Tab-separated table of C-alpha atoms and ligand atoms in Angstrom:
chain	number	residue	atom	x	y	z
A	1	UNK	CA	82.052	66.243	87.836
A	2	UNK	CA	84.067	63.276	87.597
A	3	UNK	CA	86.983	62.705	89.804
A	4	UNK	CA	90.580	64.024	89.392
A	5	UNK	CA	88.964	65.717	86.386
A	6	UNK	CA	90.486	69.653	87.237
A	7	UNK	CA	92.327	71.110	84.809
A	8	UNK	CA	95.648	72.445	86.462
A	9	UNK	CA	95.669	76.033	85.819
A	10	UNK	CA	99.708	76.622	84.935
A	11	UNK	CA	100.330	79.743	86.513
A	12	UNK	CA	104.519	79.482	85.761
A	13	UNK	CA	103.627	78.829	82.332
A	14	UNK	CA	100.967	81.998	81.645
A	15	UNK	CA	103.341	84.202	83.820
A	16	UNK	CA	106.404	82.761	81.582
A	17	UNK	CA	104.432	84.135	78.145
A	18	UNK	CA	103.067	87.769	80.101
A	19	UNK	CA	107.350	88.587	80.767
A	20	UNK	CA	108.272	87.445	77.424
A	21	UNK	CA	105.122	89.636	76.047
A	22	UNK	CA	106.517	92.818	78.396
A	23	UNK	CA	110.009	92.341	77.567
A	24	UNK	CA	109.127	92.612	73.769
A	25	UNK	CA	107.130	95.839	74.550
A	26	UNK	CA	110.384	97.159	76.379
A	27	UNK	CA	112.766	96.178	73.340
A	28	UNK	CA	110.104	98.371	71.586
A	29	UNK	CA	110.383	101.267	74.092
A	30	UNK	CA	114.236	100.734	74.361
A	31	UNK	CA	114.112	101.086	70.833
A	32	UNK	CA	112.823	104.006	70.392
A	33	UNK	CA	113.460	107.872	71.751
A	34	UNK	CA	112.229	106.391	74.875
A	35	UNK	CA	114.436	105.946	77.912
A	36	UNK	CA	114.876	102.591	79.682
A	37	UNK	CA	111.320	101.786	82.043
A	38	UNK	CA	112.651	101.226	85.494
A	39	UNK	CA	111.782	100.060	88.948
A	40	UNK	CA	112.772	101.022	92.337
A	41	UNK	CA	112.345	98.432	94.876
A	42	UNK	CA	112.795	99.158	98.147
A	43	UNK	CA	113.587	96.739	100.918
A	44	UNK	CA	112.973	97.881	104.852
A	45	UNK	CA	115.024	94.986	107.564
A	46	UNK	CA	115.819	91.812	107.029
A	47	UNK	CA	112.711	89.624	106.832
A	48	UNK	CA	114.390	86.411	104.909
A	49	UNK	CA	110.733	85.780	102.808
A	50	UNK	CA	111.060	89.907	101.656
A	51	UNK	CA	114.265	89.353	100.611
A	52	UNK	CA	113.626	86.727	98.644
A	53	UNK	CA	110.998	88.424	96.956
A	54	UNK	CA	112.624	91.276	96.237
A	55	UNK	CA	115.686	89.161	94.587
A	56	UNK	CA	113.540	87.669	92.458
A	57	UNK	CA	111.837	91.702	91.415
A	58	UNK	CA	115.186	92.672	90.993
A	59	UNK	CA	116.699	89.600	88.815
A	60	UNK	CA	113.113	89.618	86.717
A	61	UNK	CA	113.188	93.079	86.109
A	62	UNK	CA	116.389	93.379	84.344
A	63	UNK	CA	115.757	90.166	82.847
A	64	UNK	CA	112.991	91.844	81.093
A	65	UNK	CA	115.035	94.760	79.584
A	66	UNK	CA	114.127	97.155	82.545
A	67	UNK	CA	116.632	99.128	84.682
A	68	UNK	CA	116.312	97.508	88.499
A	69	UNK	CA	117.191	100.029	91.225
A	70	UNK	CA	117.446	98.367	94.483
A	71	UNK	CA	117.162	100.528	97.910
A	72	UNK	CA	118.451	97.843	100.966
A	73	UNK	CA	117.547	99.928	104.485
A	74	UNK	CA	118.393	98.726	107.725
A	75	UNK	CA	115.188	97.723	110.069
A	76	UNK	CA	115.583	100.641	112.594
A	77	UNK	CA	114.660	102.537	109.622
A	78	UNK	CA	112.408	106.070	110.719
A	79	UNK	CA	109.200	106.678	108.707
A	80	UNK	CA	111.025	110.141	107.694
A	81	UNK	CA	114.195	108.659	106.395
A	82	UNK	CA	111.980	106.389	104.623
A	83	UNK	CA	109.274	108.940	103.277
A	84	UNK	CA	112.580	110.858	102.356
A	85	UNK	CA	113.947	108.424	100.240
A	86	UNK	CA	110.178	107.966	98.328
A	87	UNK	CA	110.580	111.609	97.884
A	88	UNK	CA	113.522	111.319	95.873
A	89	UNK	CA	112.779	108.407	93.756
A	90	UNK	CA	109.519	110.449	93.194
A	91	UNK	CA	111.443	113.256	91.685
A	92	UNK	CA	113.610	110.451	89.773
A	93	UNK	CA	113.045	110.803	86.002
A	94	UNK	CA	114.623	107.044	85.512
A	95	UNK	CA	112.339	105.741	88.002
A	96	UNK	CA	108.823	104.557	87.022
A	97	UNK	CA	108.234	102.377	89.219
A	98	UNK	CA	108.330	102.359	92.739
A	99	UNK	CA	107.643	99.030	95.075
A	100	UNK	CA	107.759	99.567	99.139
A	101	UNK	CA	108.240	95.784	100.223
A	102	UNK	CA	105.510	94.651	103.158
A	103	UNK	CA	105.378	94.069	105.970
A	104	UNK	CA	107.681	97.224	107.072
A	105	UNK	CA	109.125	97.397	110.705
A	106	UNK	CA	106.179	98.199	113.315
A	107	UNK	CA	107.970	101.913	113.488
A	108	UNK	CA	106.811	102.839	110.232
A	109	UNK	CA	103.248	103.799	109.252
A	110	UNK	CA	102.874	101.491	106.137
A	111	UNK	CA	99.714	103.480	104.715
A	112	UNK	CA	101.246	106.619	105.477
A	113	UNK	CA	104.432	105.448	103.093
A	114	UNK	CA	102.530	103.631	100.479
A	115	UNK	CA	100.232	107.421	99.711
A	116	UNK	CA	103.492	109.557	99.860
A	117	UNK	CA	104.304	107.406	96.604
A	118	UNK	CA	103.399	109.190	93.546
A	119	UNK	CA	100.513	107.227	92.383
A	120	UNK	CA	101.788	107.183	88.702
A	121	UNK	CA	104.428	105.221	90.118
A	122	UNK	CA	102.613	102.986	92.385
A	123	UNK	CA	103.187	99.746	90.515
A	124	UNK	CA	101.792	98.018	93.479
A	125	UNK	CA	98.134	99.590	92.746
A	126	UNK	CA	98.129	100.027	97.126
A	127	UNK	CA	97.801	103.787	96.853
A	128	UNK	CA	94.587	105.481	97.784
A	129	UNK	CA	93.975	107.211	94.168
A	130	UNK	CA	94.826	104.219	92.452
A	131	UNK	CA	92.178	102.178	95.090
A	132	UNK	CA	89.687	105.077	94.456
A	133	UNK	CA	89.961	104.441	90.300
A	134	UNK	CA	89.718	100.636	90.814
A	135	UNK	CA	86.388	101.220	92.220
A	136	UNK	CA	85.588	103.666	89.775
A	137	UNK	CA	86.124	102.203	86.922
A	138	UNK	CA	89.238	104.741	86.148
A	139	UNK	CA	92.549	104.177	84.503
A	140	UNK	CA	94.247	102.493	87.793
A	141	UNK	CA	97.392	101.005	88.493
A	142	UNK	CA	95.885	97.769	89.501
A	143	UNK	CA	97.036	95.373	92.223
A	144	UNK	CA	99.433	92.753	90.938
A	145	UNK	CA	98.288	89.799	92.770
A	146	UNK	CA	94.533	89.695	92.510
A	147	UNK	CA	95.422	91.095	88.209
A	148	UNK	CA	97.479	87.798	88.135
A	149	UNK	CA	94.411	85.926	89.674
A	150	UNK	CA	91.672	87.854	86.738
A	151	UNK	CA	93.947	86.973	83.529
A	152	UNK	CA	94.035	83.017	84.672
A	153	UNK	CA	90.542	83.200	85.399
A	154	UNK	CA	89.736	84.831	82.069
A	155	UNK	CA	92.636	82.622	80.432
A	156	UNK	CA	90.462	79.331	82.042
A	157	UNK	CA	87.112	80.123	81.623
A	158	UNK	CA	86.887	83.118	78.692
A	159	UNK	CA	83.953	85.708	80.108
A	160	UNK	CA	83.434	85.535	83.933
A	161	UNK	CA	79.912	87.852	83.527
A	162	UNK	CA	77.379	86.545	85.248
A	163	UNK	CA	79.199	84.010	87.357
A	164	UNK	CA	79.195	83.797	90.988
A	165	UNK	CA	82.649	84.808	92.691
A	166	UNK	CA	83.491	84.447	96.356
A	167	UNK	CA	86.133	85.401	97.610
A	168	UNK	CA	87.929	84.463	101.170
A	169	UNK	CA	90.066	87.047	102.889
A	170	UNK	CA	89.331	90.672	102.615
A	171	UNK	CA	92.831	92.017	102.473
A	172	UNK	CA	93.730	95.261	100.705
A	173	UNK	CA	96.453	93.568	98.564
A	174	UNK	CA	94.484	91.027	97.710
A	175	UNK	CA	90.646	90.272	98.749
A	176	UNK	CA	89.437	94.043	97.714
A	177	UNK	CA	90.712	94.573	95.002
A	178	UNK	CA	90.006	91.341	93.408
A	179	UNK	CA	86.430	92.346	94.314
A	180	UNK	CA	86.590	95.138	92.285
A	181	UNK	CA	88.251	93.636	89.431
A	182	UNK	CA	85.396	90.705	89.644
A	183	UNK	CA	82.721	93.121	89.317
A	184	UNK	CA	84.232	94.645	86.836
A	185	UNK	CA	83.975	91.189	85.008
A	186	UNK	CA	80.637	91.525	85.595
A	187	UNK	CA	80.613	88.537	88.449
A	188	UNK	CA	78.457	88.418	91.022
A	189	UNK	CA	80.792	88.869	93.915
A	190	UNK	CA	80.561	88.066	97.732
A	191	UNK	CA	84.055	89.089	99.539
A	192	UNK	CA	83.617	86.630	102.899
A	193	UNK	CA	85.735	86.833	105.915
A	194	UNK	CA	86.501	85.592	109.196
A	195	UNK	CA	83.625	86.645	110.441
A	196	UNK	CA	81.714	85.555	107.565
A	197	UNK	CA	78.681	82.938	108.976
A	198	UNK	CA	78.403	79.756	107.106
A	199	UNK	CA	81.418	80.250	104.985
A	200	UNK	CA	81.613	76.692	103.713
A	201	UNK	CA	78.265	77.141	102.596
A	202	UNK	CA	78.948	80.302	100.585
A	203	UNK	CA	81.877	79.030	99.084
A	204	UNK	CA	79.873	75.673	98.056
A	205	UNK	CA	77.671	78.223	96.004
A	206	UNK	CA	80.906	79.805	94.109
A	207	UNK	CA	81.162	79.336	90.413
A	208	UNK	CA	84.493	80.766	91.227
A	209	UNK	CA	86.303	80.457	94.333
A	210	UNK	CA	89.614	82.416	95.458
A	211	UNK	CA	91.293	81.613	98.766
A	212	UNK	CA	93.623	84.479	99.999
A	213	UNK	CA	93.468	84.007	103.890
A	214	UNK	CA	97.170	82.821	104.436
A	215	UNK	CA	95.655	79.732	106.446
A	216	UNK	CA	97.034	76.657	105.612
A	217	UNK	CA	94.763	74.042	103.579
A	218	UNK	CA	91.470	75.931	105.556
A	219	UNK	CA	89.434	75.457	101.989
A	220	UNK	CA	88.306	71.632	102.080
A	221	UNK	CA	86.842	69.332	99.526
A	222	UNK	CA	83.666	69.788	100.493
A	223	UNK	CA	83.254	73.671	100.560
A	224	UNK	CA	83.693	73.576	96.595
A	225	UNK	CA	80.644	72.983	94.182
A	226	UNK	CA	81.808	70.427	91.316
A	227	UNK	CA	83.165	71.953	88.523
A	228	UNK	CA	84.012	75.478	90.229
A	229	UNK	CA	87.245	76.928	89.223
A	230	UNK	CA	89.144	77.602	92.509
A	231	UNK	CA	92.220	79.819	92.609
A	232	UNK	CA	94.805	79.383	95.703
A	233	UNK	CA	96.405	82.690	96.830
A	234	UNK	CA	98.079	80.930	99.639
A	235	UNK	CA	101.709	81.060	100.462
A	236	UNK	CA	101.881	78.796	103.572
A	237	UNK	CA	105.002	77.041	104.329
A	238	UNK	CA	104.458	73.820	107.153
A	239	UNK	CA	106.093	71.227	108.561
A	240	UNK	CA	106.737	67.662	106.940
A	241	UNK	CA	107.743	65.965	108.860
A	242	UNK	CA	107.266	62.988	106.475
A	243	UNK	CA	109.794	64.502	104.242
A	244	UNK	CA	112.458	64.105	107.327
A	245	UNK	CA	113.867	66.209	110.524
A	246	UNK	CA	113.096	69.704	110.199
A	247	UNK	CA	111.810	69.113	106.771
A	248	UNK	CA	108.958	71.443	105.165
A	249	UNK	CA	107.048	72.467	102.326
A	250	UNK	CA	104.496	74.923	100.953
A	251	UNK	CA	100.896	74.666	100.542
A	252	UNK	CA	98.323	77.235	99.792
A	253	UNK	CA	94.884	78.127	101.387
A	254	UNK	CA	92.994	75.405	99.593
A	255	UNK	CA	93.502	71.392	100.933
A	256	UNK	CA	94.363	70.747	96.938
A	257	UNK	CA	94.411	67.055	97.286
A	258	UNK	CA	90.715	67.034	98.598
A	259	UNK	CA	89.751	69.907	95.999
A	260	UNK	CA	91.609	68.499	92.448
A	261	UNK	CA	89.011	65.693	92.045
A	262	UNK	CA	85.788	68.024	92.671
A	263	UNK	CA	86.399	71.378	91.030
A	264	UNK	CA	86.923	72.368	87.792
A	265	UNK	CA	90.377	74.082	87.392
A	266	UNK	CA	92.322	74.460	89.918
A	267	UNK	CA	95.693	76.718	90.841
A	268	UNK	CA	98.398	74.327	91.999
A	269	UNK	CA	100.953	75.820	95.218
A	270	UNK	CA	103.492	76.363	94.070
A	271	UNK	CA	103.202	77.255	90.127
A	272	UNK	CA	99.761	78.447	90.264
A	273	UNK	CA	98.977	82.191	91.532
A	274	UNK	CA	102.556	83.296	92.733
A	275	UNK	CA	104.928	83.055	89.358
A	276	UNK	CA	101.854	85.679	88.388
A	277	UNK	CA	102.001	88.237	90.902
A	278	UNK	CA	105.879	89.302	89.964
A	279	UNK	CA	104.702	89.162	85.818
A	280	UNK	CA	101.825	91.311	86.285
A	281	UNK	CA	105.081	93.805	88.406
A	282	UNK	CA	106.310	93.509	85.079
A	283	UNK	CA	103.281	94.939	83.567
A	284	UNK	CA	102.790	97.470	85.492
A	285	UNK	CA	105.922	99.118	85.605
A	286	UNK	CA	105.472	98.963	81.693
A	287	UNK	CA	102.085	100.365	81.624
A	288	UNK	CA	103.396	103.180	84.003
A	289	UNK	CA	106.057	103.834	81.634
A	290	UNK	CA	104.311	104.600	78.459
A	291	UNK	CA	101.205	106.912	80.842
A	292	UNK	CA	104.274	108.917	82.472
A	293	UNK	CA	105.613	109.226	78.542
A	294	UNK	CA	102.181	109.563	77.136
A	295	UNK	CA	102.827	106.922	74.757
A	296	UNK	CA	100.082	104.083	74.234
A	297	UNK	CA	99.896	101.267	76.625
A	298	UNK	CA	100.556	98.351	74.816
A	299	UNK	CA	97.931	95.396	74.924
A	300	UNK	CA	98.535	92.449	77.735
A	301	UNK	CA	96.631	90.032	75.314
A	302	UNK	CA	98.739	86.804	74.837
B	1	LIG	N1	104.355	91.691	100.357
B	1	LIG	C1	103.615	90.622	100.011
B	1	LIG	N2	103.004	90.830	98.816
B	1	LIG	C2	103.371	92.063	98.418
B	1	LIG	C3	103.068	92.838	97.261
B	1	LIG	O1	102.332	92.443	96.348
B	1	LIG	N3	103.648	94.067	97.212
B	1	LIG	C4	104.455	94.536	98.204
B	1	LIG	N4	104.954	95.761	98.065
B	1	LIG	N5	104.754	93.835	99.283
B	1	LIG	C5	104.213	92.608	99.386
């Protein structure tokens, strides 16, 4: 492959065309006998990152048409106030979707809140049930993030069977069940790890390679086979000190200057993965919707 020849997979652009699809399917809903879809969001302390996040949920959602219910708890929060609260927005007609922000104060037993939600309502695909169908090839709630990552990869590349996935980082939010969803595909798919020997060489094998470690630029050039298509899950903000005092800026899992001129595509940081993760929310919350109504779940094709 040529150099500086990756094609920069837009991620703000797709994830710009997914809302507009959803909020069309919600002026559809709205329109009918069909209440408003809405999503409960519910934010545990004061972490500045979740609170940005959850802004964003919040201003998205009702962008989209949706009714945004916001639940703001202090960080000294108990598990049973907080499994209380779940409880109620369980029982909540309006609600139909319902989004626990992580990490959640050491106190609480994040597993243990995340399986109290209804699984109907588990836009965030984390609950055991919706885990077990993922596997099984049953109607799930699926995982925003590593969704986001499958529709660019299928946007990219068209079919992904037969193709050789590896994926770094073994998370539940993200490294699972994006191996799931990869199989699915019909890819071949390794899940690596920390632990994982040789991991340079096994990513240098990847026809497609997904970095969702949350280690700054650990992915170099020369782990990636020319021509792969590489997708950055990575978050990381550093220091830049170049860019001034104090200064910093965000870069993802994958060193991209190194990687542009040797793979294929490539997911940008910012722009790439992350505008995704909050559309495919969207999605969800839709597609939970029109199950809990037993209406037809409209088609994500764009
Ligand atoms: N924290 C970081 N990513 C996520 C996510 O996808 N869902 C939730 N609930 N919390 C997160």
């Amino acid at each position: 492959m040529a150099a500086d020849s990756a094609k920069i997979i837009d991620g703000k652009a797709f994830a710009g065309r997914l809302t507009a699809a959803v909020a069309v399917q919600v002026a559809a809903l709205v329109a009918g006998p069909d209440v408003r879809p809405g999503l409960a969001v519910v934010l545990v302390g004061d972490n500045p990152a979740s609170a940005v996040y959850v802004r964003n949920k919040g201003r998205q959602t009702l962008a989209a048409g949706m009714a945004s219910f916001e639940h703001k708890l202090p960080a000294h929060t108990s598990e049973a106030a907080l499994l209380a609260l779940i409880d109620q927005l369980n029982g909540d007609d309006a609600v139909d979707g319902i989004l626990v922000q992580l990490p959640l104060p050491e106190q609480i037993d994040a597993q243990a809140v995340i399986n109290a939600i209804d699984p109907a309502k588990d836009v965030d695909g984390f609950h055991v049930v919706n885990a077990g169908k993922l596997a099984t090839g049953g109607d799930a709630l699926v995982p925003c993030t590593p969704l986001g990552c499958v529709m660019l990869l299928k946007d990219c590349l068209g079919d992904l069977a037969g193709r050789k996935a590896v994926i770094v980082g073994r998370s539940n939010i993200v490294g699972k069940p994006l191996a799931q969803l990869l199989l699915a595909e019909n890819c071949t798919v390794t899940l690596a790890h920390s632990r994982t020997r040789d991991l340079a060489g096994e990513c240098r094998r990847a026809d497609i390679l997904v970095a969702a470690v949350g280690r700054p630029e650990m992915v170099r050039g020369d782990w990636i086979k020319p021509g792969a298509a590489v997708i950055d899950v990575g978050i990381n903000r550093v220091d830049a000190p170049d860019k001034g005092p104090g200064a910093t800026r965000l870069v993802g899992d994958v060193a991209f200057g190194e990687a542009a001129p040797v793979a294929g595509a490539i997911t940008p940081v910012p722009g790439g993965v992350g505008p995704m993760t909050i559309a495919c929310l969207l999605r969800n919350t839709v597609t939970a919707a029109c199950r809990r109504r037993g209406l037809p779940v409209p088609d994500a094709a764009l």
